[in-house]
Every structure is written in C-alpha cells, then in structure tokens.
PDB file of C-alpha atoms in Angstrom:
ATOM      1  CA  MET A   1     -15.507-164.667 -22.085  1.00 80.00           C
ATOM      2  CA  THR A   2     -16.572-167.985 -20.661  1.00 97.00           C
ATOM      3  CA  ASP A   3     -18.913-170.237 -22.328  1.00 98.00           C
ATOM      4  CA  SER A   4     -21.261-169.304 -19.723  1.00 98.00           C
ATOM      5  CA  GLU A   5     -20.946-165.701 -20.565  1.00 98.00           C
ATOM      6  CA  LYS A   6     -21.605-166.870 -24.027  1.00 98.00           C
ATOM      7  CA  VAL A   7     -24.765-168.826 -23.610  1.00 98.00           C
ATOM      8  CA  ALA A   8     -25.937-165.923 -21.353  1.00 98.00           C
ATOM      9  CA  GLU A   9     -25.594-163.068 -23.942  1.00 97.00           C
ATOM     10  CA  TYR A  10     -27.289-165.607 -26.628  1.00 97.00           C
ATOM     11  CA  LEU A  11     -30.056-165.794 -24.323  1.00 96.00           C
ATOM     12  CA  ARG A  12     -30.578-162.246 -23.858  1.00 96.00           C
ATOM     13  CA  ARG A  13     -30.573-161.368 -27.615  1.00 96.00           C
ATOM     14  CA  ALA A  14     -33.022-164.328 -28.206  1.00 95.00           C
ATOM     15  CA  THR A  15     -35.325-163.281 -25.445  1.00 94.00           C
ATOM     16  CA  LEU A  16     -35.232-159.561 -26.908  1.00 92.00           C
ATOM     17  CA  ASP A  17     -35.863-161.074 -30.397  1.00 86.00           C
ATOM     18  CA  LEU A  18     -38.890-162.900 -29.102  1.00 82.00           C
ATOM     19  CA  ARG A  19     -40.101-159.611 -27.684  1.00 81.00           C
ATOM     20  CA  ALA A  20     -39.719-157.735 -30.704  1.00 66.00           C
TER      21      ALA A  20
END
C-alpha cells in the first residue's frame, strides 16, 4: 500500500467518524 493510499483510507475513516 502506498503512502497516498494510506492517506486516502485515513480520510475515509475520518469522514465516516464525523458523519456518525
């Protein structure tokens, strides 16, 4: 997994946490 992919996954999780 590349660094950019790690960042993308982190942002997805952060967005889901904010929505919840």
